[in-house]
mmCIF file of C-alpha atoms in Angstrom:
data_model
loop_
_atom_site.group_PDB
_atom_site.id
_atom_site.type_symbol
_atom_site.label_atom_id
_atom_site.label_comp_id
_atom_site.label_asym_id
_atom_site.label_seq_id
_atom_site.Cartn_x
_atom_site.Cartn_y
_atom_site.Cartn_z
ATOM 1 C CA MET A 13 -0.012 -0.026 0.072
ATOM 2 C CA GLN A 14 1.363 3.358 -0.997
ATOM 3 C CA CYS A 15 1.867 6.056 1.733
ATOM 4 C CA SER A 16 -0.455 8.970 1.262
ATOM 5 C CA TYR A 17 2.337 11.395 2.432
ATOM 6 C CA CYS A 18 5.586 10.205 0.742
ATOM 7 C CA GLN A 19 4.282 7.579 -1.787
ATOM 8 C CA TYR A 20 6.675 4.863 -0.445
ATOM 9 C CA THR A 21 5.187 1.362 -1.111
ATOM 10 C CA ASP A 22 5.919 -0.380 2.049
ATOM 11 C CA SER A 23 3.856 -0.044 5.252
ATOM 12 C CA ARG A 24 2.926 -2.051 8.199
ATOM 13 C CA VAL A 25 -0.593 -2.643 9.508
ATOM 14 C CA LEU A 26 -1.126 -1.312 13.069
ATOM 15 C CA GLU A 27 -4.716 -2.332 13.486
ATOM 16 C CA SER A 28 -7.589 -3.907 11.509
ATOM 17 C CA ARG A 29 -11.243 -3.926 12.192
ATOM 18 C CA SER A 30 -14.482 -4.755 10.389
ATOM 19 C CA THR A 31 -16.639 -1.938 9.484
ATOM 20 C CA GLU A 32 -19.963 -1.381 7.631
ATOM 21 C CA ALA A 33 -21.556 -4.494 9.107
ATOM 22 C CA GLY A 34 -18.722 -6.741 7.951
ATOM 23 C CA GLN A 35 -18.717 -5.324 4.405
ATOM 24 C CA SER A 36 -15.238 -3.858 4.590
ATOM 25 C CA ILE A 37 -12.160 -3.943 6.657
ATOM 26 C CA ARG A 38 -10.520 -0.689 7.971
ATOM 27 C CA ARG A 39 -6.758 -0.861 8.413
ATOM 28 C CA ARG A 40 -4.465 1.707 10.198
ATOM 29 C CA ARG A 41 -1.137 1.593 8.597
ATOM 30 C CA GLU A 42 2.243 3.193 9.229
ATOM 31 C CA CYS A 43 4.821 3.914 6.412
ATOM 32 C CA LEU A 44 8.059 2.259 6.886
ATOM 33 C CA ARG A 45 10.055 5.165 5.530
ATOM 34 C CA CYS A 46 8.423 8.389 6.911
ATOM 35 C CA LYS A 47 6.425 6.998 9.852
ATOM 36 C CA HIS A 48 3.329 8.716 8.613
ATOM 37 C CA ARG A 49 0.090 6.918 9.679
ATOM 38 C CA PHE A 50 -2.859 6.598 7.348
ATOM 39 C CA THR A 51 -6.014 4.524 7.066
ATOM 40 C CA THR A 52 -7.075 2.276 4.168
ATOM 41 C CA TYR A 53 -10.320 0.374 3.602
ATOM 42 C CA GLU A 54 -10.639 -3.028 1.943
ATOM 43 C CA ARG A 55 -13.941 -3.838 0.342
ATOM 44 C CA LEU A 56 -15.254 -6.557 -1.831
ATOM 45 C CA GLU A 57 -15.294 -5.554 -5.410
ATOM 46 C CA PHE A 58 -18.837 -5.556 -6.771
ATOM 47 C CA VAL A 59 -20.175 -5.858 -10.278
ATOM 48 C CA PRO A 60 -20.983 -2.207 -11.091
ATOM 49 C CA VAL A 61 -24.480 -0.948 -11.023
ATOM 50 C CA THR A 62 -25.299 1.585 -13.686
ATOM 51 C CA VAL A 63 -27.568 4.456 -12.642
ATOM 52 C CA ILE A 64 -29.857 5.790 -15.382
ATOM 53 C CA LYS A 65 -30.128 9.595 -14.836
ATOM 54 C CA GLN A 66 -33.313 11.653 -15.516
ATOM 55 C CA ASP A 67 -31.737 12.995 -18.766
ATOM 56 C CA ALA A 68 -31.011 9.317 -19.906
ATOM 57 C CA ARG A 69 -27.260 9.544 -19.154
ATOM 58 C CA ARG A 70 -25.661 6.552 -17.568
ATOM 59 C CA GLU A 71 -23.091 6.540 -14.851
ATOM 60 C CA TYR A 72 -21.787 4.025 -12.243
ATOM 61 C CA PHE A 73 -23.485 3.946 -8.835
ATOM 62 C CA ASP A 74 -21.444 6.015 -6.516
ATOM 63 C CA ARG A 75 -22.180 5.320 -2.812
ATOM 64 C CA SER A 76 -20.355 8.474 -1.578
ATOM 65 C CA LYS A 77 -22.543 10.554 -3.803
ATOM 66 C CA LEU A 78 -25.578 9.059 -2.428
ATOM 67 C CA LEU A 79 -24.333 9.375 1.165
ATOM 68 C CA ARG A 80 -23.611 13.093 0.601
ATOM 69 C CA GLY A 81 -27.093 13.574 -0.563
ATOM 70 C CA ILE A 82 -28.584 11.792 2.458
ATOM 71 C CA ILE A 83 -26.306 13.592 4.871
ATOM 72 C CA HIS A 84 -27.305 16.945 3.365
ATOM 73 C CA ALA A 85 -31.058 16.073 3.936
ATOM 74 C CA CYS A 86 -30.467 14.870 7.404
ATOM 75 C CA GLN A 87 -28.527 17.776 8.670
ATOM 76 C CA LYS A 88 -29.744 18.796 12.194
ATOM 77 C CA THR A 89 -32.279 15.946 12.342
ATOM 78 C CA GLY A 90 -30.462 14.001 15.138
ATOM 79 C CA LEU A 91 -29.699 10.986 12.875
ATOM 80 C CA THR A 92 -26.212 9.709 13.532
ATOM 81 C CA PRO A 93 -23.566 9.277 10.735
ATOM 82 C CA ASP A 94 -23.595 5.482 11.574
ATOM 83 C CA THR A 95 -27.349 5.465 10.856
ATOM 84 C CA LEU A 96 -26.826 7.234 7.543
ATOM 85 C CA GLU A 97 -23.920 4.846 6.543
ATOM 86 C CA SER A 98 -26.249 1.991 7.481
ATOM 87 C CA ILE A 99 -28.920 3.204 5.130
ATOM 88 C CA VAL A 100 -26.405 3.473 2.225
ATOM 89 C CA ASP A 101 -25.048 -0.053 3.092
ATOM 90 C CA ASP A 102 -28.511 -1.428 2.974
ATOM 91 C CA LEU A 103 -29.352 0.270 -0.286
ATOM 92 C CA GLU A 104 -26.080 -0.789 -1.949
ATOM 93 C CA ALA A 105 -26.706 -4.326 -0.777
ATOM 94 C CA GLN A 106 -30.244 -4.327 -2.285
ATOM 95 C CA LEU A 107 -28.866 -2.938 -5.619
ATOM 96 C CA GLN A 108 -26.102 -5.568 -5.642
ATOM 97 C CA ALA A 109 -28.608 -8.304 -4.992
ATOM 98 C CA ARG A 110 -30.545 -7.378 -8.191
ATOM 99 C CA THR A 111 -30.135 -9.480 -11.249
ATOM 100 C CA VAL A 112 -30.663 -6.316 -13.353
ATOM 101 C CA ARG A 113 -27.446 -4.230 -13.301
ATOM 102 C CA GLU A 114 -29.266 -0.813 -14.169
ATOM 103 C CA VAL A 115 -31.343 1.269 -11.862
ATOM 104 C CA THR A 116 -33.027 4.603 -12.279
ATOM 105 C CA THR A 117 -32.433 7.522 -10.080
ATOM 106 C CA ALA A 118 -36.145 7.408 -9.344
ATOM 107 C CA GLU A 119 -35.810 3.882 -7.949
ATOM 108 C CA ILE A 120 -32.799 4.888 -5.727
ATOM 109 C CA GLY A 121 -34.798 7.936 -4.545
ATOM 110 C CA GLU A 122 -37.817 5.845 -3.459
ATOM 111 C CA LEU A 123 -35.651 3.438 -1.746
ATOM 112 C CA VAL A 124 -34.019 6.155 0.300
ATOM 113 C CA LEU A 125 -37.464 7.625 1.148
ATOM 114 C CA LEU A 126 -38.622 4.212 2.391
ATOM 115 C CA GLU A 127 -35.633 4.180 4.657
ATOM 116 C CA LEU A 128 -35.896 7.860 5.967
ATOM 117 C CA ARG A 129 -39.742 7.915 6.500
ATOM 118 C CA PRO A 130 -39.648 5.956 9.797
ATOM 119 C CA LEU A 131 -36.446 7.617 10.987
ATOM 120 C CA SER A 132 -37.242 11.399 10.482
ATOM 121 C CA GLU A 133 -40.106 13.140 8.815
ATOM 122 C CA VAL A 134 -38.001 16.319 8.368
ATOM 123 C CA ALA A 135 -35.133 14.317 6.569
ATOM 124 C CA TYR A 136 -37.833 12.520 4.422
ATOM 125 C CA VAL A 137 -39.301 15.819 3.253
ATOM 126 C CA ARG A 138 -35.966 17.432 2.696
ATOM 127 C CA PHE A 139 -34.736 14.520 0.563
ATOM 128 C CA ALA A 140 -38.071 14.270 -1.262
ATOM 129 C CA SER A 141 -37.880 18.044 -2.086
ATOM 130 C CA VAL A 142 -34.624 17.615 -3.870
ATOM 131 C CA TYR A 143 -35.215 14.188 -5.383
ATOM 132 C CA ARG A 144 -38.654 15.047 -6.610
ATOM 133 C CA GLN A 145 -37.693 18.530 -7.717
ATOM 134 C CA PHE A 146 -40.322 20.455 -5.814
ATOM 135 C CA GLN A 147 -41.342 23.482 -7.774
ATOM 136 C CA GLY A 148 -43.406 25.232 -5.050
ATOM 137 C CA ILE A 149 -45.328 25.188 -1.701
ATOM 138 C CA ARG A 150 -47.942 22.898 -3.309
ATOM 139 C CA ASP A 151 -45.353 20.133 -3.648
ATOM 140 C CA PHE A 152 -44.443 20.313 -0.038
ATOM 141 C CA VAL A 153 -48.105 20.281 1.118
ATOM 142 C CA ASP A 154 -48.858 17.292 -1.048
ATOM 143 C CA THR A 155 -45.973 15.398 0.363
ATOM 144 C CA LEU A 156 -46.829 16.420 3.947
ATOM 145 C CA ASP A 157 -50.469 15.252 3.272
ATOM 146 C CA ARG A 158 -49.195 11.784 2.059
ATOM 147 C CA LEU A 159 -46.910 11.529 5.041
ATOM 148 C CA ASN A 160 -49.832 12.168 7.382
ATOM 149 C CA GLU A 161 -52.042 9.727 5.600
ATOM 150 C CA THR A 162 -49.476 6.969 6.002
ATOM 151 C CA ARG A 163 -48.876 7.956 9.725
ATOM 152 C CA SER A 164 -52.641 7.760 10.309
ATOM 153 C CA GLN A 165 -52.931 4.277 8.508
ATOM 154 C CA ASP A 166 -49.960 3.054 10.596
ATOM 155 C CA ALA A 167 -51.670 4.313 13.789
ATOM 156 C CA ASP A 168 -54.849 2.532 12.770
ATOM 157 C CA VAL A 169 -53.018 -0.719 12.245
ATOM 158 C CA ASP A 170 -51.278 -0.267 15.610
ATOM 159 C CA SER A 171 -54.487 0.330 17.398
ATOM 160 C CA GLN A 172 -56.174 -2.613 15.711
ATOM 161 C CA ALA A 173 -53.318 -4.825 16.694
ATOM 162 C CA THR A 174 -53.361 -3.858 20.326
ATOM 163 C CA GLY A 175 -57.132 -3.716 20.425
ATOM 164 C CA SER A 176 -57.332 -7.463 19.447
ATOM 165 C CA PHE A 177 -55.295 -8.413 22.460
ATOM 166 C CA VAL A 178 -57.028 -6.228 24.953
ATOM 167 C CA ARG A 179 -60.433 -7.486 26.107
#
């Protein structure tokens, strides 16, 4: 592994640990020449998933780009970085498990919204506003109405479930 400071190719591993639910290994290394310490990550190489953009362009799935978008939507919502990483890990695993190697940005956006809805309504609306390209207040109101409907339906299901046990 090449040192990030002096580009020397020999280093020693100081510490290794599993990260991202066992999906990668984080290694702390020390350059044998300059003694600079740096971190590397080992990850399984996946067959690339192609993302079809709204303008029909195609590009490879970029987990860091997705994570940045989610982090931006979740600022000041109290969701931890580990939770956000976990969301991206889950989504990436879902995409890798598919037999079809192409996915639209709309599909990815819907998957993210499914993950965000139970965690933070604010993050859900923020992400939806960018992903669905809200044009005005009406778009926000429609999304909030749908969110309220699903919350009411969830509450009805919960009350029916608990009501059936209480006599």
